[in-house]
PDB file of C-alpha atoms in Angstrom:
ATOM      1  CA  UNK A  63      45.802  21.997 -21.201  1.00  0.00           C
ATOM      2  CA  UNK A  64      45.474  24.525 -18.278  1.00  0.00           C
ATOM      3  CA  UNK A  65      49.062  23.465 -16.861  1.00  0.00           C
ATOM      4  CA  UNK A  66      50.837  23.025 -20.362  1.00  0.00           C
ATOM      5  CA  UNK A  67      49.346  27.493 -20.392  1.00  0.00           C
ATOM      6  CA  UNK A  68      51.081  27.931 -17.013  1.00  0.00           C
ATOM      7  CA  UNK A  69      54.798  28.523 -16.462  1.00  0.00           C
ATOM      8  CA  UNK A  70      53.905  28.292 -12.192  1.00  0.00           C
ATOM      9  CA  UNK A  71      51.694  26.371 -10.687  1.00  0.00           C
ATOM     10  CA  UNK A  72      50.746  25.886  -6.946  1.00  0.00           C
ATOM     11  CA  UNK A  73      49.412  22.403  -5.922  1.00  0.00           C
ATOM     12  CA  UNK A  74      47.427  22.492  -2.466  1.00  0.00           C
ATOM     13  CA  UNK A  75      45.210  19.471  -2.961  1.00  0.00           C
ATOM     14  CA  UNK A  76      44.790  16.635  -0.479  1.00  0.00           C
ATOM     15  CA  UNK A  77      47.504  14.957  -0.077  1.00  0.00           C
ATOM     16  CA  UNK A  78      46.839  11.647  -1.858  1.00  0.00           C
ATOM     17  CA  UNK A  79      46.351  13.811  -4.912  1.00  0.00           C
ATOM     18  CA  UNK A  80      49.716  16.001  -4.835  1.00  0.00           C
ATOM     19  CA  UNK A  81      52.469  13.388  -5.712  1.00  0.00           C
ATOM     20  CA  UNK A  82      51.055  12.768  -9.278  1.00  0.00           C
ATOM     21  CA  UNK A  83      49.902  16.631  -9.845  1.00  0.00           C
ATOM     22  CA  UNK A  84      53.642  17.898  -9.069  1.00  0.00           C
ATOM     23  CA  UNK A  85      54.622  15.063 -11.418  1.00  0.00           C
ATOM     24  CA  UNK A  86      52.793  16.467 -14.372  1.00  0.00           C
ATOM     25  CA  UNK A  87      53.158  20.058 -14.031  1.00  0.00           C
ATOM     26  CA  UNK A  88      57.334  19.234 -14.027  1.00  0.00           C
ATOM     27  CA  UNK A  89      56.380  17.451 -16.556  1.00  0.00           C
ATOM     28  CA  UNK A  90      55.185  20.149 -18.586  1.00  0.00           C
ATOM     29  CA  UNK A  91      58.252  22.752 -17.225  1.00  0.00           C
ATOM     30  CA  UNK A  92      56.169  24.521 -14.661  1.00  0.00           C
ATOM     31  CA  UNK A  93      58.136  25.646 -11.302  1.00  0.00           C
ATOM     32  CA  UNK A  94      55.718  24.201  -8.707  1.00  0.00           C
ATOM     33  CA  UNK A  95      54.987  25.386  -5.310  1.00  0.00           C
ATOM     34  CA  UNK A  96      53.707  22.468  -3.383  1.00  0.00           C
ATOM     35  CA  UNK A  97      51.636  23.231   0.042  1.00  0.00           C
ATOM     36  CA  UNK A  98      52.936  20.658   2.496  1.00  0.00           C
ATOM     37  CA  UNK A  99      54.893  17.595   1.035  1.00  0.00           C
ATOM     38  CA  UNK A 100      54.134  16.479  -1.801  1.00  0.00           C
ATOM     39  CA  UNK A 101      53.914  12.831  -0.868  1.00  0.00           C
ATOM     40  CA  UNK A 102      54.092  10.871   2.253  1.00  0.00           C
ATOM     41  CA  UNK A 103      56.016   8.216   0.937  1.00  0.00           C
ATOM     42  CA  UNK A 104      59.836   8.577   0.681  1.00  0.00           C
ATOM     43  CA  UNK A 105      60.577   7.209  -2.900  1.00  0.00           C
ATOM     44  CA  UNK A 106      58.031   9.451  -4.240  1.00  0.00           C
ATOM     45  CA  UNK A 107      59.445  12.219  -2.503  1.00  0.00           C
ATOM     46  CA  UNK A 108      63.008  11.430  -3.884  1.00  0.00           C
ATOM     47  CA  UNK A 109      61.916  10.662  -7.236  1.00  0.00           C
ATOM     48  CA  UNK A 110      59.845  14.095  -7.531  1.00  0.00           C
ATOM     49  CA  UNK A 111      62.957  15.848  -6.310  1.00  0.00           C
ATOM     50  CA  UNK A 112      65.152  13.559  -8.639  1.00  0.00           C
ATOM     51  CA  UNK A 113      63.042  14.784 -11.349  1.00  0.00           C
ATOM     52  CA  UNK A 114      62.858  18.694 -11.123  1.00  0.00           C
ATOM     53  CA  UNK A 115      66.712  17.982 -11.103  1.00  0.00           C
ATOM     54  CA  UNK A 116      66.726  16.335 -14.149  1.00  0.00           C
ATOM     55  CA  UNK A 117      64.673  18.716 -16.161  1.00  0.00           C
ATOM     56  CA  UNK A 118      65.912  21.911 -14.678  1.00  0.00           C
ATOM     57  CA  UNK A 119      62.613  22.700 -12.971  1.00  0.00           C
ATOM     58  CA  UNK A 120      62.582  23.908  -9.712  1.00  0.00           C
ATOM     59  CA  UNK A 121      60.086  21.874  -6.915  1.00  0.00           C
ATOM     60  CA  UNK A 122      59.439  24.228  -3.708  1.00  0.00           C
ATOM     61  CA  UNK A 123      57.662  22.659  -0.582  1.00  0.00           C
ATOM     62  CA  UNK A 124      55.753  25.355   0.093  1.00  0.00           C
ATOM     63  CA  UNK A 125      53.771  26.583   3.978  1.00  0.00           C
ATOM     64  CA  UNK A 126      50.486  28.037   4.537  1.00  0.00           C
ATOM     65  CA  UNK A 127      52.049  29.165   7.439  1.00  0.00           C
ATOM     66  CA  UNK A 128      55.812  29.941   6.290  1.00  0.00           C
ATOM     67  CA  UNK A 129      56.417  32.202   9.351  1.00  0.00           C
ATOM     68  CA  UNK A 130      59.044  29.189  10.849  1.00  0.00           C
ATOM     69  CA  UNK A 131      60.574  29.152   7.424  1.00  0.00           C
ATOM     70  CA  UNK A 132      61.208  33.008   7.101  1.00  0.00           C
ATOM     71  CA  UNK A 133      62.626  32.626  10.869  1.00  0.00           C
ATOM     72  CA  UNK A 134      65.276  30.522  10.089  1.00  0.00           C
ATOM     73  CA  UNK A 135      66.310  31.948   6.710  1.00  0.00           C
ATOM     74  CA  UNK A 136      66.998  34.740   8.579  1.00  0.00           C
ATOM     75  CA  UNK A 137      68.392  33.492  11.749  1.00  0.00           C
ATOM     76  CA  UNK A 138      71.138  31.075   9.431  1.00  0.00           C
ATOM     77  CA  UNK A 139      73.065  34.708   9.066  1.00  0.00           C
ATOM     78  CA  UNK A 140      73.801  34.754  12.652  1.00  0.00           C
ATOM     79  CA  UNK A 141      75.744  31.701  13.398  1.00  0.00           C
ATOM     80  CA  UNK A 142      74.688  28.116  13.770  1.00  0.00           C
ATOM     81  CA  UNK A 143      72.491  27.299  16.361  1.00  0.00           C
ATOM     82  CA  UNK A 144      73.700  24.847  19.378  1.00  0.00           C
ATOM     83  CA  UNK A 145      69.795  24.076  20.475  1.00  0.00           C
ATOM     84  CA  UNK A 146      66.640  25.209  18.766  1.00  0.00           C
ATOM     85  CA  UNK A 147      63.506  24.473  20.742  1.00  0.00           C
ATOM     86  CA  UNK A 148      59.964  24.262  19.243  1.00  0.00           C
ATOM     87  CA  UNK A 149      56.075  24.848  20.644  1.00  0.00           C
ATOM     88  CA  UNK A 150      53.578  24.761  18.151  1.00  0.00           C
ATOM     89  CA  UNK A 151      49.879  24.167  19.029  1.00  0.00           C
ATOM     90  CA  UNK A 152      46.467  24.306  17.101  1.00  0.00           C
ATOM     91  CA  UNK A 153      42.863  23.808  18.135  1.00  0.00           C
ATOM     92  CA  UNK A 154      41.084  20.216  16.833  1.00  0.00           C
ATOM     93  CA  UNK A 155      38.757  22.447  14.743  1.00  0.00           C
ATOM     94  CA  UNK A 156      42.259  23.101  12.228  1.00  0.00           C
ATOM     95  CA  UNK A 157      42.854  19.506  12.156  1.00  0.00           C
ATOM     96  CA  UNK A 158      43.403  17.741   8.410  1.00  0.00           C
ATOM     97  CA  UNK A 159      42.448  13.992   9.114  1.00  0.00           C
ATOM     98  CA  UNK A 160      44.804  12.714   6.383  1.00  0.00           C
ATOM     99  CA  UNK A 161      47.897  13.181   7.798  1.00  0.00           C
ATOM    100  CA  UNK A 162      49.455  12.959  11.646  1.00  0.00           C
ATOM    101  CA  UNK A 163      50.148  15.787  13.434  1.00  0.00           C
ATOM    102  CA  UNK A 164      53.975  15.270  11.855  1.00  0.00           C
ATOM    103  CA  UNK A 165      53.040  15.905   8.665  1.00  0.00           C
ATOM    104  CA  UNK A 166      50.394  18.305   9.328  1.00  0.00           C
ATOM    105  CA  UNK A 167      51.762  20.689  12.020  1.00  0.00           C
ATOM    106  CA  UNK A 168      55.463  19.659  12.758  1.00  0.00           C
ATOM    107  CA  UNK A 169      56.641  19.513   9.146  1.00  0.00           C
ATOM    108  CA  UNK A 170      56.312  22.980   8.916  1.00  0.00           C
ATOM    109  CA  UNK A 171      58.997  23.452  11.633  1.00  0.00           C
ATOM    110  CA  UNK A 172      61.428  20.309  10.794  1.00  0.00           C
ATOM    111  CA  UNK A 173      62.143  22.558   7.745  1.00  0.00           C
ATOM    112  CA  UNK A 174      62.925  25.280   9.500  1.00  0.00           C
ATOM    113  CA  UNK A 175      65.411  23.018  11.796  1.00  0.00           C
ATOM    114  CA  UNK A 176      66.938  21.356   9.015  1.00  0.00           C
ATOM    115  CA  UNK A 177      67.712  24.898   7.240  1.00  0.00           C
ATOM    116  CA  UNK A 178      68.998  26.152  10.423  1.00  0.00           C
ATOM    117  CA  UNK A 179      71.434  23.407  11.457  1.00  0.00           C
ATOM    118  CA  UNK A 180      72.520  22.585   7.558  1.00  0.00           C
ATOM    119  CA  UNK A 181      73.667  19.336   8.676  1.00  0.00           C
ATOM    120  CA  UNK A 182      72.651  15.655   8.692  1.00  0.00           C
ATOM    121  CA  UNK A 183      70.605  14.292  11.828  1.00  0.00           C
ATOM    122  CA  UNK A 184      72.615  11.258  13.387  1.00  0.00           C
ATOM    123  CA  UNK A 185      69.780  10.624  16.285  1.00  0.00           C
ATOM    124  CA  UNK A 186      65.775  10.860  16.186  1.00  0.00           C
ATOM    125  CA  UNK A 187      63.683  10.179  19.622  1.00  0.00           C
ATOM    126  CA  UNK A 188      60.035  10.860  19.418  1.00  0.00           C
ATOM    127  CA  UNK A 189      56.967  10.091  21.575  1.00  0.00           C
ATOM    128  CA  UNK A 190      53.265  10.333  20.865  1.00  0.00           C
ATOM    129  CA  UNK A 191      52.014  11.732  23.936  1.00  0.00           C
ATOM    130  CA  UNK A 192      47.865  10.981  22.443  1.00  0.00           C
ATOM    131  CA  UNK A 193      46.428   9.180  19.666  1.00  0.00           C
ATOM    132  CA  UNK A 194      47.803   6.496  18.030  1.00  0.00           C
ATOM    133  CA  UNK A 195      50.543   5.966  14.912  1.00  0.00           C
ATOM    134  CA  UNK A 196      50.413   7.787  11.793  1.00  0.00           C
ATOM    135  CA  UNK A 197      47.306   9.593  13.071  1.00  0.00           C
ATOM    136  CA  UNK A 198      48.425  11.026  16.568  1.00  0.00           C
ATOM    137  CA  UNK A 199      47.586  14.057  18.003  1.00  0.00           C
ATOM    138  CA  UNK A 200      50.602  15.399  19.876  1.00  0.00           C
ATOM    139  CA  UNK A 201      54.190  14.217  19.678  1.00  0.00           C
ATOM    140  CA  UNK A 202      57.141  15.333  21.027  1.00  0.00           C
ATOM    141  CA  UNK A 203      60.839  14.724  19.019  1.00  0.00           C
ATOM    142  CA  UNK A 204      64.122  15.434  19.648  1.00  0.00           C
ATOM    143  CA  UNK A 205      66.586  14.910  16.667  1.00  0.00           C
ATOM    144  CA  UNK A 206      70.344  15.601  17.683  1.00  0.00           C
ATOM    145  CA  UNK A 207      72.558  16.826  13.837  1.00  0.00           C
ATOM    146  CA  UNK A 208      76.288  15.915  13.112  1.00  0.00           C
ATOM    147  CA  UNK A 209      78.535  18.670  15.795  1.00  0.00           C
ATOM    148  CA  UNK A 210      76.357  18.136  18.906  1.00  0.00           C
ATOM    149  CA  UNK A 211      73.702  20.478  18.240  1.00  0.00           C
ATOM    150  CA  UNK A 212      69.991  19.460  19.253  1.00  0.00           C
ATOM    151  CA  UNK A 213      66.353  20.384  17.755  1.00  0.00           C
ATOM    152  CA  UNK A 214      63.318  19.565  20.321  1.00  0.00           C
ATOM    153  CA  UNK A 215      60.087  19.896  18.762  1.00  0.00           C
ATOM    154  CA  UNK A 216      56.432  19.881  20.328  1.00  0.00           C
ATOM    155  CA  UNK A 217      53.372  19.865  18.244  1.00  0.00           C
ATOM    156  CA  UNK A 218      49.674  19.059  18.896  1.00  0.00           C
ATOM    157  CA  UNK A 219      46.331  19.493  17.517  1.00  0.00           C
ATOM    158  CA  UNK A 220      44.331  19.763  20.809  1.00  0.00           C
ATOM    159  CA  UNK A 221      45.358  23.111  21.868  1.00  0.00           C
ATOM    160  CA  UNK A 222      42.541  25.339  23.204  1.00  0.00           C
ATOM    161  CA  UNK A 223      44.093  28.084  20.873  1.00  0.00           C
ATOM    162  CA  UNK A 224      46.618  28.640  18.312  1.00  0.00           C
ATOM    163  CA  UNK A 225      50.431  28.961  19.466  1.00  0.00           C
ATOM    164  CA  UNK A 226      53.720  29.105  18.047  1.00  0.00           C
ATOM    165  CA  UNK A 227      56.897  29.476  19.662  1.00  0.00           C
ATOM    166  CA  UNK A 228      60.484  29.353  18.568  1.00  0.00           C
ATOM    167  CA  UNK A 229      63.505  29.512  20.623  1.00  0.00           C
ATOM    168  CA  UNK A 230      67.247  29.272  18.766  1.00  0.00           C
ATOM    169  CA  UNK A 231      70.080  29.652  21.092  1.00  0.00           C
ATOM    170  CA  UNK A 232      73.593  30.025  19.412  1.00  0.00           C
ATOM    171  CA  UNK A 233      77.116  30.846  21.044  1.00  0.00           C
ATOM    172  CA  UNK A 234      76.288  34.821  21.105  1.00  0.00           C
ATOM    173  CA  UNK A 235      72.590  34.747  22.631  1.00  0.00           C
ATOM    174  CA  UNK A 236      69.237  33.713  21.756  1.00  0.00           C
ATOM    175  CA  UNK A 237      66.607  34.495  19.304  1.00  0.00           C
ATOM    176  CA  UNK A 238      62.850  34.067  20.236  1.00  0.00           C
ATOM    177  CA  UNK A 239      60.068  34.750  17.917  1.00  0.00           C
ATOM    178  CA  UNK A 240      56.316  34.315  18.663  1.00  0.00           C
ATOM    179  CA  UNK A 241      54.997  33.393  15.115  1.00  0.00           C
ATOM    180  CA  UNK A 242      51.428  33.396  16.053  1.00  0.00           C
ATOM    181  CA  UNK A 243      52.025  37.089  17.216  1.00  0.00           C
ATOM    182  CA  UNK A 244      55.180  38.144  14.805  1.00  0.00           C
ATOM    183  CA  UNK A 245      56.751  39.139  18.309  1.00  0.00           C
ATOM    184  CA  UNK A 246      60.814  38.899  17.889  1.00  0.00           C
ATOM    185  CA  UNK A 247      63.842  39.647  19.910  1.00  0.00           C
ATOM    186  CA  UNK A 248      67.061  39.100  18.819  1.00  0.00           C
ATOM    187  CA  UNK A 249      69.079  38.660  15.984  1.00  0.00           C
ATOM    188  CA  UNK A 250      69.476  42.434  15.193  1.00  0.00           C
ATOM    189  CA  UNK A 251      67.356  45.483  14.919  1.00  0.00           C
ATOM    190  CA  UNK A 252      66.496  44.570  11.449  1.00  0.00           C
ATOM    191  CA  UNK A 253      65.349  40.678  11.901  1.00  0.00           C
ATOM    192  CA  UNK A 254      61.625  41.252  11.806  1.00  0.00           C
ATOM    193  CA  UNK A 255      61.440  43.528   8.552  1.00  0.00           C
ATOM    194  CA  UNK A 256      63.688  40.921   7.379  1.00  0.00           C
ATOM    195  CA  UNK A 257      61.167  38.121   8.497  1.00  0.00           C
ATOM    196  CA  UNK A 258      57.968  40.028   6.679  1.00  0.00           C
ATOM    197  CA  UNK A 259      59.926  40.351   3.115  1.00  0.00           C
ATOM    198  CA  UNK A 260      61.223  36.021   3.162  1.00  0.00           C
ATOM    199  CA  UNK A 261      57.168  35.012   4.005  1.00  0.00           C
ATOM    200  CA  UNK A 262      56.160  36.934   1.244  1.00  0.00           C
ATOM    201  CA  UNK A 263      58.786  35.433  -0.530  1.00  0.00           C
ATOM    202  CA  UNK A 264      58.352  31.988  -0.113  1.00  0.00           C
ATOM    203  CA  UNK A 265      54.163  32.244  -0.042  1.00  0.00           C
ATOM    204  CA  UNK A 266      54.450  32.973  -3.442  1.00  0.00           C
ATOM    205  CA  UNK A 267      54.689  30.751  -6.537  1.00  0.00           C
ATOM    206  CA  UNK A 268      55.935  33.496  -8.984  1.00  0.00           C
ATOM    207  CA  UNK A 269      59.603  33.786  -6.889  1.00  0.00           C
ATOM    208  CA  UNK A 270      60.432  30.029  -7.896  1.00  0.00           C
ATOM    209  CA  UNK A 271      60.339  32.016 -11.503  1.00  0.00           C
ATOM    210  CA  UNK A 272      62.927  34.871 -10.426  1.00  0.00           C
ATOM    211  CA  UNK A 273      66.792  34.983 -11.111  1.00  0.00           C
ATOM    212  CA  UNK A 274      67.306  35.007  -7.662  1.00  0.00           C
ATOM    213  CA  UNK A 275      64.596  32.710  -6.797  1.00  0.00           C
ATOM    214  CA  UNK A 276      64.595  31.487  -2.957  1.00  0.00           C
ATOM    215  CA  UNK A 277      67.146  28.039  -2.502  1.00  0.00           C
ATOM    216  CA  UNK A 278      65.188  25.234  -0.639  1.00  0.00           C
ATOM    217  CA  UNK A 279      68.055  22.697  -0.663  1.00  0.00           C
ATOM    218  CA  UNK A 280      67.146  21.445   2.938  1.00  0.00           C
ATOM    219  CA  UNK A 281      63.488  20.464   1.810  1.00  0.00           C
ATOM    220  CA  UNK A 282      64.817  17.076   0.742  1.00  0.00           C
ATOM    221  CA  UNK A 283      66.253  16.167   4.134  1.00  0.00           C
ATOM    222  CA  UNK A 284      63.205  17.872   6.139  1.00  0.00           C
ATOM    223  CA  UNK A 285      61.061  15.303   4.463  1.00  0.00           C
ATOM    224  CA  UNK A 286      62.814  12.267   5.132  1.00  0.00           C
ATOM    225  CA  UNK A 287      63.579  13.207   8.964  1.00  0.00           C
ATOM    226  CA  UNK A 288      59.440  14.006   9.128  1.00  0.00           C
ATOM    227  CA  UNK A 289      58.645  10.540   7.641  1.00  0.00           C
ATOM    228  CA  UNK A 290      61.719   9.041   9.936  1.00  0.00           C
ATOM    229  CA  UNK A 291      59.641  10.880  12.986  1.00  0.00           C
ATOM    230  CA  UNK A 292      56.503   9.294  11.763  1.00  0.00           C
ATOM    231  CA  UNK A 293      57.994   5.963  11.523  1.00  0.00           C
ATOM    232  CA  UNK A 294      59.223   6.066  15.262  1.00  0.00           C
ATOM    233  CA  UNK A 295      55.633   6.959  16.556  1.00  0.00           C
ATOM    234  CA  UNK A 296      54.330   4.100  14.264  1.00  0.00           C
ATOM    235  CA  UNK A 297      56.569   2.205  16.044  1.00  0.00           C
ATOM    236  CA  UNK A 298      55.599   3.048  19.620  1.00  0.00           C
ATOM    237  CA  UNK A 299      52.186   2.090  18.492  1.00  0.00           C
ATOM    238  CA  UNK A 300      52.227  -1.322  17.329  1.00  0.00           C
TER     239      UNK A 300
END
C-alpha cells in the first residue's frame, strides 16, 4: 500500500533486502533511488535494469557519499581523461560486514570512472592487499578502457581516518579534488559550485521525477566491472 501512494521511493536497506524492494516499487511505477547496488549478483542487476527499461521507470544507483559522482559529471565537460587515479580510505568503525570493501567503498568510485571514461573496460587487475575474498579489507585495481586510458583505484576499511582523493589527468592538465574536504583545483573557476549543485542532485530521489532528471547510463557497466573486481579477489583467495 505505502509504495503503490508513492510516485519515488528510496531503498537503503541491507543489501540482501534491496534486489526484491527495487523490484516492487518498479513494479508499482515508482522512480527508485537505490543506495549502493541494488544486488550483488549480476543477473539481478541486469534484469532490474532490464525492467525499469521496459516499463519506462527510471532505476538510479544512488551514494551516501555522491561527492565522486558529482566530480566526474563535472569533469566529463573537460575532455576525456588519459589516467584517473583513486585513494579512498575509512576507519573499521564505518565498516558494513555484508559486503567487501568493493562493494562497500570502491563502488562508489568505479561509477565515477566508468562515467568519466564512457567506454568499455578491456583489462581488470586487482589485489587484496588484507582479508580474504568477497570480504577483504583493502584492494587495489587497475582496469585499463577501450583507447589506452587507465583507472587505478585504492580502497580500504582500516584507515585511521576518513580520506578521499581523486586525481584525473587529461591532455590539458589535471584535476584534483579532496572529497573528504571539498578541496578542488582545476577544471575551471566554476568546477566546485558546479560540484555542490550535481550532489544535491543526485542525493535526492525527487530529481529521478524531473524533465531533466540526471542520466545514469554508466551505472549498468559500473556494476558489472565492481562484481568483475570482486570476482578477481575471490580468485586470489581460493
Amino acid at each position: 500500500d505505502l509504495i503503490s501512494a508513492c510516485d519515488a521511493v528510496v531503498v537503503a536497506t541491507p543489501l540482501a533486502a534491496r534486489a526484491a524492494l527495487v523490484a516492487a516499487a518498479l513494479e508499482n511505477g515508482c522512480a527508485v533511488l537505490a543506495e549502493g547496488l541494488p544486488a550483488a549478483v549480476r543477473a539481478q542487476v541486469d534484469g532490474l535494469y532490464h525492467k525499469a527499461g521496459a516499463g519506462g521507470g527510471r532505476l538510479g544507483a544512488g551514494r551516501s557519499d555522491p561527492a565522486a559522482m558529482a566530480l566526474a559529471l563535472c569533469a566529463r565537460e573537460v575532455e576525456p581523461p588519459r589516467l584517473i587515479e583513486v585513494s579512498r580510505s575509512a576507519p573499521s568503525t564505518q565498516r558494513r560486514s555484508e559486503v567487501g570493501v568493493c562493494l562497500d567503498l570502491m563502488v562508489d568510485d568505479i561509477e565515477a570512472v566508468c562515467a568519466l571514461m564512457n567506454r568499455p573496460p578491456v583489462e581488470v587487475r586487482a589485489t587484496v592487499s588484507a582479508g580474504r575474498g568477497e570480504r577483504a579489507d583493502a584492494i587495489e585495481a587497475t582496469v585499463r578502457f577501450k583507447g589506452g586510458a587507465v583507472a587505478r583505484l585504492r580502497a580500504s576499511r582500516l584507515g585511521a581516518e576518513r580520506s578521499h582523493l581523486f586525481r584525473i589527468t587529461g591532455r590539458e592538465g589535471v584535476i584534483e579534488g579532496d572529497l573528504v574536504t571539498g578541496d578542488v583545483r582545476g577544471g575551471g573557476p566554476d568546477l566546485k559550485e558546479r560540484i555542490a549543485r550535481s550532489c544535491a542532485e543526485l542525493s535526492d530521489a525527487r530529481a529521478l521525477l524531473a524533465p531533466d532528471a540526471p542520466a545514469r547510463p554508466f551505472a549498468w557497466p559500473a556494476t558489472h566491472l565492481a562484481l568483475q573486481i570482486e570476482g578477481v579477489c575471490r580468485a586470489q583467495s581460493l
